[in-house]
Short mmCIF file of C-alpha atoms in Angstrom, two decimals:
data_model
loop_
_atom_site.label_atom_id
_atom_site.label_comp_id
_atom_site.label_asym_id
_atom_site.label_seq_id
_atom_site.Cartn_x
_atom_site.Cartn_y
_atom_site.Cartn_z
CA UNK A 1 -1.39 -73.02 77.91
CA UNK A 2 -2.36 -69.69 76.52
CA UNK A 3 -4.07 -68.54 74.08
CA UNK A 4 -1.85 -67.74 71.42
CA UNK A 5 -0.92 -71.42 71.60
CA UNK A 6 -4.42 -72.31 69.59
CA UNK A 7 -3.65 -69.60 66.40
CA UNK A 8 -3.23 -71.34 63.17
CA UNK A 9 -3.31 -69.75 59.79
CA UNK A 10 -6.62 -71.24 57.99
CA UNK A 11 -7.27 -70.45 54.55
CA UNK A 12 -10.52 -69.57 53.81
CA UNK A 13 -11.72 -71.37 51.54
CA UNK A 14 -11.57 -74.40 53.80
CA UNK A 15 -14.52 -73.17 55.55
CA UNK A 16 -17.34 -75.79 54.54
CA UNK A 17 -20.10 -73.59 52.74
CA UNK A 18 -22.29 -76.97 52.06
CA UNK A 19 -22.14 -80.47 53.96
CA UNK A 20 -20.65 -83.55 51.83
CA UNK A 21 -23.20 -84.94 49.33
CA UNK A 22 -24.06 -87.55 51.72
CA UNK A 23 -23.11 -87.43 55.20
CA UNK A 24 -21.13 -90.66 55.85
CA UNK A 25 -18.71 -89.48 52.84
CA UNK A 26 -17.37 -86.97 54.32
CA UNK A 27 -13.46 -87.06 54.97
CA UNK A 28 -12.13 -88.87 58.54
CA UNK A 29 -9.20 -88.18 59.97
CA UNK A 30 -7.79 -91.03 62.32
CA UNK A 31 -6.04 -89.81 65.23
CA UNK A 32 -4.27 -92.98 67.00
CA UNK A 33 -2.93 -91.42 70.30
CA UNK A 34 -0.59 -94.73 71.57
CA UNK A 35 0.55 -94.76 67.90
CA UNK A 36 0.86 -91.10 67.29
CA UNK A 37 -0.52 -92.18 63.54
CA UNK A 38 -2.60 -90.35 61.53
CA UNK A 39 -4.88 -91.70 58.92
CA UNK A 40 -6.93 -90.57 55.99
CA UNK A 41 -10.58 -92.34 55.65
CA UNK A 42 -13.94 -91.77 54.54
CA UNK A 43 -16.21 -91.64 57.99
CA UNK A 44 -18.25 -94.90 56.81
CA UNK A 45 -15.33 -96.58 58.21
CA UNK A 46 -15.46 -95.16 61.51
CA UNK A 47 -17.22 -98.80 61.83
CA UNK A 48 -13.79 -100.80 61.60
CA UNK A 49 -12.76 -99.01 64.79
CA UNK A 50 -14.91 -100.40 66.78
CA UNK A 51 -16.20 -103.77 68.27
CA UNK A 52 -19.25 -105.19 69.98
CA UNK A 53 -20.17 -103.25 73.22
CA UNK A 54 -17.84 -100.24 72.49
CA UNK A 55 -20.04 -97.28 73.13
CA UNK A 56 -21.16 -94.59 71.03
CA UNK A 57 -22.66 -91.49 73.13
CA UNK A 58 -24.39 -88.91 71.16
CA UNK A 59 -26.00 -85.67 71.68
CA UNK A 60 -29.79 -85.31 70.54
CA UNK A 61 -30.43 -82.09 71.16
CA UNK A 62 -32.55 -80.61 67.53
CA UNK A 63 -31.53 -77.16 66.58
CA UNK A 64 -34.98 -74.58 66.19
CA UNK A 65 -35.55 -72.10 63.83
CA UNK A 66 -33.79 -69.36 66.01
CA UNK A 67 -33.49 -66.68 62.94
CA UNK A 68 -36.49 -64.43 62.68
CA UNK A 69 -36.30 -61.49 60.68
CA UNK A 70 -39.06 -58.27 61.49
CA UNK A 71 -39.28 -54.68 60.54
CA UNK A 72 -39.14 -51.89 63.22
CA UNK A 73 -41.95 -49.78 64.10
CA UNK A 74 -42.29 -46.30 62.58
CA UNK A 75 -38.96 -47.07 60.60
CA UNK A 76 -40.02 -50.48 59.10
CA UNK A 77 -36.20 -51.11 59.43
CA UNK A 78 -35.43 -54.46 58.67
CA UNK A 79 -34.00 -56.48 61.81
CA UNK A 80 -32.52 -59.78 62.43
CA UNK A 81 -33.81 -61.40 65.92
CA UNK A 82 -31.84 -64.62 67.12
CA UNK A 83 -33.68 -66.24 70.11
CA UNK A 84 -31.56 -67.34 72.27
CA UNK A 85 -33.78 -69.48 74.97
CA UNK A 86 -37.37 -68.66 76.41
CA UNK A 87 -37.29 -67.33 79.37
CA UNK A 88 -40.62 -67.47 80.28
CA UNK A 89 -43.62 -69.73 78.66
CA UNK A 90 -46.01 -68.05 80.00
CA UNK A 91 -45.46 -64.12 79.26
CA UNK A 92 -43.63 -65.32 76.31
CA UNK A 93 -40.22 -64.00 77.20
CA UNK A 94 -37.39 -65.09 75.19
CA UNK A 95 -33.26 -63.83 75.66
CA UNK A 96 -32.44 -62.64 71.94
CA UNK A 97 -29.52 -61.48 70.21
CA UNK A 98 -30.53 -58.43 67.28
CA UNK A 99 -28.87 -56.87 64.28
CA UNK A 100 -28.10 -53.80 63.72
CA UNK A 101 -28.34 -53.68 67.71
CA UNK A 102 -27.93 -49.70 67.85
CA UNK A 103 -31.18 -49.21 66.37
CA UNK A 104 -32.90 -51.83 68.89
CA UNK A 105 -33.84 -49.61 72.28
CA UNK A 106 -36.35 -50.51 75.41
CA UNK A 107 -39.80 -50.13 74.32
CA UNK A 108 -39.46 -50.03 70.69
CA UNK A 109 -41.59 -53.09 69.19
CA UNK A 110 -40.88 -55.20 65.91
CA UNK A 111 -43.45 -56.85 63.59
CA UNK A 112 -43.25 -59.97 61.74
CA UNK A 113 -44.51 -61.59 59.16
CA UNK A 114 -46.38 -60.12 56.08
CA UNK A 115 -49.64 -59.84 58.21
CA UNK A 116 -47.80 -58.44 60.93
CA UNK A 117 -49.72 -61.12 63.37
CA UNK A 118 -46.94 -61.29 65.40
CA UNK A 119 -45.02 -58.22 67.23
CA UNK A 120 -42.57 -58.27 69.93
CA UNK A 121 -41.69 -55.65 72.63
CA UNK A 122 -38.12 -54.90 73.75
CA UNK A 123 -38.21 -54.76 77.50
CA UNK A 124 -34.62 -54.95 78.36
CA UNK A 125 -31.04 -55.16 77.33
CA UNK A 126 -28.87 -57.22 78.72
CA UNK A 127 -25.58 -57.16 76.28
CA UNK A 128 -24.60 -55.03 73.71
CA UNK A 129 -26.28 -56.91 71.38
CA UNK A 130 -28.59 -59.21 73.90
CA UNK A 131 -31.91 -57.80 74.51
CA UNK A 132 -35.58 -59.26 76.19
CA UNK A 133 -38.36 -59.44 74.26
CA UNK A 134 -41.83 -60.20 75.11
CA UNK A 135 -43.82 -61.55 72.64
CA UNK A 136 -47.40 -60.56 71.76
CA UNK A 137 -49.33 -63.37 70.03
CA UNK A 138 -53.45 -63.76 69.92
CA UNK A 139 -53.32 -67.52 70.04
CA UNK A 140 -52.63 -70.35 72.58
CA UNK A 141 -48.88 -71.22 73.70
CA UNK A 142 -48.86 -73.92 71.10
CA UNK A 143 -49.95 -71.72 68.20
CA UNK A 144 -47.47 -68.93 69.22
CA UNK A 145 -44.90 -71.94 69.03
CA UNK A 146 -45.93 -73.34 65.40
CA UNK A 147 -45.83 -69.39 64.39
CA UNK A 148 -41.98 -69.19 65.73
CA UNK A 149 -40.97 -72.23 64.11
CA UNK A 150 -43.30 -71.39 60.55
CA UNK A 151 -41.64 -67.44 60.69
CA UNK A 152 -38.14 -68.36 61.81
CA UNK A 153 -35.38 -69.87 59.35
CA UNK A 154 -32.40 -72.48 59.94
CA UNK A 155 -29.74 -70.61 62.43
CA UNK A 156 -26.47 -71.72 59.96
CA UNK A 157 -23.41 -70.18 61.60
CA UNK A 158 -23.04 -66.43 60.64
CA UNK A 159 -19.65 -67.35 58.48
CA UNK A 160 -21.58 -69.57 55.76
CA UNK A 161 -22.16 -66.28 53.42
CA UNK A 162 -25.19 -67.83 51.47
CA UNK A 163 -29.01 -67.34 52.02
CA UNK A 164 -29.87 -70.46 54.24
CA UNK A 165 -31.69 -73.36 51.80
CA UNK A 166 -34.43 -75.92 52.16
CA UNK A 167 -32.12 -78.48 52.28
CA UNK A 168 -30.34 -76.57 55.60
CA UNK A 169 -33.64 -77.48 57.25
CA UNK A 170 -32.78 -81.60 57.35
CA UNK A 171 -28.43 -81.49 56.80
CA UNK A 172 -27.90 -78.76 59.85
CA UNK A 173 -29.67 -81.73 61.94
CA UNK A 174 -28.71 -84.73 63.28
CA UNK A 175 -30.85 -87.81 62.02
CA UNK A 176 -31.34 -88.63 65.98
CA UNK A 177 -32.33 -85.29 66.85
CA UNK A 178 -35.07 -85.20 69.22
CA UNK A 179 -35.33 -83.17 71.89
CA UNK A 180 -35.28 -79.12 70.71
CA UNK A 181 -33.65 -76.50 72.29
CA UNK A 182 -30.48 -76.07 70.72
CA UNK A 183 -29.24 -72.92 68.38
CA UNK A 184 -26.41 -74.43 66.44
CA UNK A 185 -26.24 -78.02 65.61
CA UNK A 186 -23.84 -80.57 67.28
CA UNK A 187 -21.69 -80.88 64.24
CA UNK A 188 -19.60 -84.14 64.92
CA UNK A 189 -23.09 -86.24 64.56
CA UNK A 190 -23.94 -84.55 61.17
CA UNK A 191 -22.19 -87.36 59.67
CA UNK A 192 -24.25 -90.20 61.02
CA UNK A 193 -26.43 -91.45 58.42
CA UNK A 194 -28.98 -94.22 58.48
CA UNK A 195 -27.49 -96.50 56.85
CA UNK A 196 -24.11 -96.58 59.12
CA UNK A 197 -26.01 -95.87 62.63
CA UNK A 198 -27.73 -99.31 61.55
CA UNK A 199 -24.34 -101.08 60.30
CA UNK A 200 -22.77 -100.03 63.86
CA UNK A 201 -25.79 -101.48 65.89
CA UNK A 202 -25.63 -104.78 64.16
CA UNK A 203 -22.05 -105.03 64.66
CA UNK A 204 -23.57 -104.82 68.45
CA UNK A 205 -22.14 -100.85 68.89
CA UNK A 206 -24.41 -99.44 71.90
CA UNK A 207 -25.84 -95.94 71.33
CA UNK A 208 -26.83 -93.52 75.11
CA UNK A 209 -28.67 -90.25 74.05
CA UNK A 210 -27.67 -87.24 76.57
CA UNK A 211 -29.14 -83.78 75.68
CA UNK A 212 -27.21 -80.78 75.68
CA UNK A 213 -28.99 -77.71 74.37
CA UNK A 214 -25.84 -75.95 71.89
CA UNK A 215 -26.28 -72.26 72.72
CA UNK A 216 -23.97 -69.50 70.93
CA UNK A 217 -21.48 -69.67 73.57
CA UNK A 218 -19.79 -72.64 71.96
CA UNK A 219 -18.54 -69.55 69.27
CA UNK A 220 -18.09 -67.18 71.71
CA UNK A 221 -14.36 -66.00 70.44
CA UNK A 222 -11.65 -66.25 74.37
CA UNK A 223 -10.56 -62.60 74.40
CA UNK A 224 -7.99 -63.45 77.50
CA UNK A 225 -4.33 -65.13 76.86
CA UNK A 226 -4.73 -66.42 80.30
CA UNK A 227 -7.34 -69.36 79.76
CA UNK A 228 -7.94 -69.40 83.12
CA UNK A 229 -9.73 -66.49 83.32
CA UNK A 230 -12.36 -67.05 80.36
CA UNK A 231 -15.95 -67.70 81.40
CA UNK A 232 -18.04 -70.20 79.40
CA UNK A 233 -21.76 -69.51 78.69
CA UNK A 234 -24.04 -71.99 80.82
CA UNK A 235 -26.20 -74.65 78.66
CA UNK A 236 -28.78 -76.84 79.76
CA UNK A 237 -27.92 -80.48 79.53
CA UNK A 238 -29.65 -84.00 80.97
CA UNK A 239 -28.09 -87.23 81.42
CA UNK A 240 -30.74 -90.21 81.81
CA UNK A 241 -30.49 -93.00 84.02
CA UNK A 242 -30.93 -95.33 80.76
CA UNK A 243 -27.80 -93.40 79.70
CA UNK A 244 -25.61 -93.62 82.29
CA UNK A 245 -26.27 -97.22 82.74
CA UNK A 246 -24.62 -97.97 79.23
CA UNK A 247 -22.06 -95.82 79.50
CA UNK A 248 -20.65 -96.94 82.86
CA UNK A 249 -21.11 -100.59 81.84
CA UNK A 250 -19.05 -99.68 79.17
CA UNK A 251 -16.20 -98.30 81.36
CA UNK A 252 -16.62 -101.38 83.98
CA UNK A 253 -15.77 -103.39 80.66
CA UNK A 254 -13.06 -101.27 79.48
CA UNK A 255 -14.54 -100.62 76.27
CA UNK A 256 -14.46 -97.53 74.39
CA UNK A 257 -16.81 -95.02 75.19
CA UNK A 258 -16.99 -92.46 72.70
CA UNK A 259 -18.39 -88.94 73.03
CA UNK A 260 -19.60 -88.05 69.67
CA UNK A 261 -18.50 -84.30 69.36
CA UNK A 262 -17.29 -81.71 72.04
CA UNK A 263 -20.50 -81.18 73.14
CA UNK A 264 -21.18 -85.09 74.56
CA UNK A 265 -17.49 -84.66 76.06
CA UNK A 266 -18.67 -81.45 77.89
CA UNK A 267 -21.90 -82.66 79.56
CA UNK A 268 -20.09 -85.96 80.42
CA UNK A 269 -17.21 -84.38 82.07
CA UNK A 270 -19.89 -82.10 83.93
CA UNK A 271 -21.29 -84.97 86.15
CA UNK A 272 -18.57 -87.60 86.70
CA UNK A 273 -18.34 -89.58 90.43
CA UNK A 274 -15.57 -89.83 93.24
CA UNK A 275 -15.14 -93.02 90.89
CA UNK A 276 -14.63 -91.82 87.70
CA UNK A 277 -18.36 -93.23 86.18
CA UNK A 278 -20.94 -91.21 85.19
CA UNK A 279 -23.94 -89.63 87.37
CA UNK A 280 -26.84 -88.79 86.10
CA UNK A 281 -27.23 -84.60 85.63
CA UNK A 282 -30.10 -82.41 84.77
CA UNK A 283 -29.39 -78.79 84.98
CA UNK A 284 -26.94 -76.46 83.38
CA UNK A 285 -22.99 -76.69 82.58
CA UNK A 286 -20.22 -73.84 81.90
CA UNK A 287 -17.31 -76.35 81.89
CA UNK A 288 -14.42 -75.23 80.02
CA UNK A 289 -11.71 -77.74 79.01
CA UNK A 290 -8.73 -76.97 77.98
CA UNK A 291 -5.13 -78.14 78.25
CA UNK A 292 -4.06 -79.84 80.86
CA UNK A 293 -7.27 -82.07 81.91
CA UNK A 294 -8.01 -85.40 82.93
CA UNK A 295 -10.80 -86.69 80.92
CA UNK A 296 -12.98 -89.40 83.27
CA UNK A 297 -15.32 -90.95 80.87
CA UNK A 298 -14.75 -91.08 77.64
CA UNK A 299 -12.12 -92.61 75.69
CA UNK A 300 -12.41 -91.54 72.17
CA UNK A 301 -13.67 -88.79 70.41
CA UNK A 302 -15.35 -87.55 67.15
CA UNK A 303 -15.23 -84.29 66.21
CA UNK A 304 -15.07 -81.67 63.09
CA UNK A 305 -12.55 -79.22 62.25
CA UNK A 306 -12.52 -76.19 64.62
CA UNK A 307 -11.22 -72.74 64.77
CA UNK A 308 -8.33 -70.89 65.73
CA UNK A 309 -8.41 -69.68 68.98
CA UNK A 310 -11.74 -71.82 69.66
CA UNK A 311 -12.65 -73.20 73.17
CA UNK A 312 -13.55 -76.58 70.81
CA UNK A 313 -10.04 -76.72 69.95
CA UNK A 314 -8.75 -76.43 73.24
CA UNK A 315 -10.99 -79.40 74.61
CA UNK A 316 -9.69 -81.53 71.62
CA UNK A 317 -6.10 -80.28 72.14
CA UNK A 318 -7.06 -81.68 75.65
CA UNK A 319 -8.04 -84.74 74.63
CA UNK A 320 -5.51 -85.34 71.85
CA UNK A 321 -2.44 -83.91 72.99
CA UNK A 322 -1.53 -80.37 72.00
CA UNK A 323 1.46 -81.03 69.92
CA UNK A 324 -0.35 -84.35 68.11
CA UNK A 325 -3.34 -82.03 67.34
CA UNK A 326 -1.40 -79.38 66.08
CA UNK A 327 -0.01 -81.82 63.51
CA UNK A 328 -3.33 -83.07 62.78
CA UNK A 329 -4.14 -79.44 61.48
CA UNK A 330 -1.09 -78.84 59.57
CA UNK A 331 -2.30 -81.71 57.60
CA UNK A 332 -5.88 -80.76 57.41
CA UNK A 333 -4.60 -77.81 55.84
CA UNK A 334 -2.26 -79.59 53.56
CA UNK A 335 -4.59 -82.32 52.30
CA UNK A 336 -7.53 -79.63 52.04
CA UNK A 337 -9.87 -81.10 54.82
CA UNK A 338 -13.03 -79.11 55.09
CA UNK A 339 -13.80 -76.87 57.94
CA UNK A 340 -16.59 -76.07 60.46
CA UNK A 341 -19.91 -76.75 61.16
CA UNK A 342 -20.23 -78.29 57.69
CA UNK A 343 -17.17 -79.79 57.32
CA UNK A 344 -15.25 -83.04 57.73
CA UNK A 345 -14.49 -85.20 60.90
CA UNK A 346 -11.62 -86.16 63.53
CA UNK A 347 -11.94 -89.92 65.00
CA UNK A 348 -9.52 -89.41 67.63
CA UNK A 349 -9.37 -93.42 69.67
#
């Protein structure tokens, strides 16, 4: 598979600005694989395609606010910092990503907020637009923290044009999210609500929580036509024991076991046995999946709407069948299906 085997003409005003009023009403499409059918439903009905001890395996990784915005010294320019991860607790080094990056050299320092109380000092680059910063922060580890998350704003993908919104704060997170580290959301579960979550456990549904902190890599655009030759960014994922204990009960029954969104199907497929179950993993993952690929561990998938060209929509093409997903997206486009981070969902079983 190359490439130019994932381009597909989206319009764009299928890309989701805002998430459905409520998130179990946005649109599900039903991909039946044995069947080759596709089907049109709202994704509260996910629930009547599954059955007691199917598994559900979700990702609770909770997105920070990784968009800060300071003013240069001398210049007062105004600059857009993205952290990336912290590199360092202790000397408060964090990888970042600024814009405009030309203006951003070693040694220059930014200030933010209105008081200025806290700056940060560029001490290296590392990409064109990557740089280090150390942070400089009178205050315990814990305050510095609290200041981050009070200065820094909801990290909505760069193509949703509008000013981010208090609302962004609770839709761009999963109602499970727990464990933060993460710098885009893990879209598929944006449509759990609490309402359906509880509907699926008392149909007897069991729920495993992995972690996989989303870094910026899952946009990262593949600039090669041989797929073989693109490098994934690494992300920090952990599978409990608790967790792999459902999971591989539910493959000893032959249930399904389904990875809710690409991320789940990544760290999964980053830790599988000699006999296809699960072991558990703590550490970091650049597994790329695209077409062909033997999935191991899950059986079903959820996920949104991706891009053209998009390493997501190679893992799904995986999953799915190239041909059968390529269908799938000719009628996304036809019936008007939302798209991205904010948009509608793929049950594929």
């Amino acid at each position: 598979m190359k490439l130019s085997h994932f381009n597909f003409n989206l319009p764009q005003e299928l890309l989701a600005e805002y998430p459905a009023e409520n998130r179990d009403e946005s649109r599900l499409m039903v991909l039946n694989r044995k069947e080759q059918t596709i089907e049109h439903k709202q994704f509260k009905d996910l629930i009547d395609y599954f059955e007691p001890n199917d598994v559900m395996v979700v990702n609770n990784t909770k997105v920070f606010p990784a968009r800060l915005y300071g003013n240069k010294e001398k210049t007062g320019a105004r600059i857009e910092v993205f952290l990336l991860r912290e590199l360092n607790s202790e000397t408060r080094l964090w990888d970042v990503l600024v814009d405009p990056a030309r203006k951003i050299r070693i040694g220059n320092k930014l200030y933010f907020g209105d008081d200025e109380s806290l700056v940060a000092e560029v001490i290296d680059n590392t990409t064109s637009r990557g740089r280090t910063l150390r942070f400089l922060y009178d205050g315990s580890y814990d305050e510095f923290r609290q200041k981050l998350n009070d200065l820094g704003e909801t990290p909505l993908p760069k193509y949703i044009k509008r000013d981010t919104e208090p609302e962004d704060e609770e839709r761009y997170q999963t109602i499970y999210a727990k464990n933060e580290g993460a710098v885009a959301a893990p879209t598929a579960g944006l449509h759990f609500s609490k309402h359906l979550m509880k509907r699926l456990e008392i149909k007897g549904v069991d729920f495993a929580e992995i972690t996989l902190h989303v870094g910026l890599g899952t946009f990262n655009p593949v600039e090669v036509e041989d797929l073989s030759k693109h490098k994934m960014d690494s992300e920090e994922a952990y599978i409990t024991a608790k967790a792999v204990d459902v999971i591989n009960q539910g493959i000893e029954r032959k249930q399904k076991v389904c990875a809710v969104g690409t991320t789940v199907m990544r760290a999964l497929e980053s830790s599988v046995s000699s006999e296809k179950t699960l072991n558990e993993f703590r550490g970091w993952t650049n597994k790329f999946i695209f077409p062909p690929y033997d999935f191991s561990i899950a059986n079903c998938m959820i996920t949104n709407f991706h891009t053209p060209k998009s390493t997501l929509l190679m893992m799904v093409s995986a999953f799915a069948g190239h041909d059968f997903v390529k269908e799938a997206y000719d009628q996304a486009v036809k019936e008007k299906y939302k798209f991205y981070s904010y948009g509608d969902a793929m049950l594929i079983i």
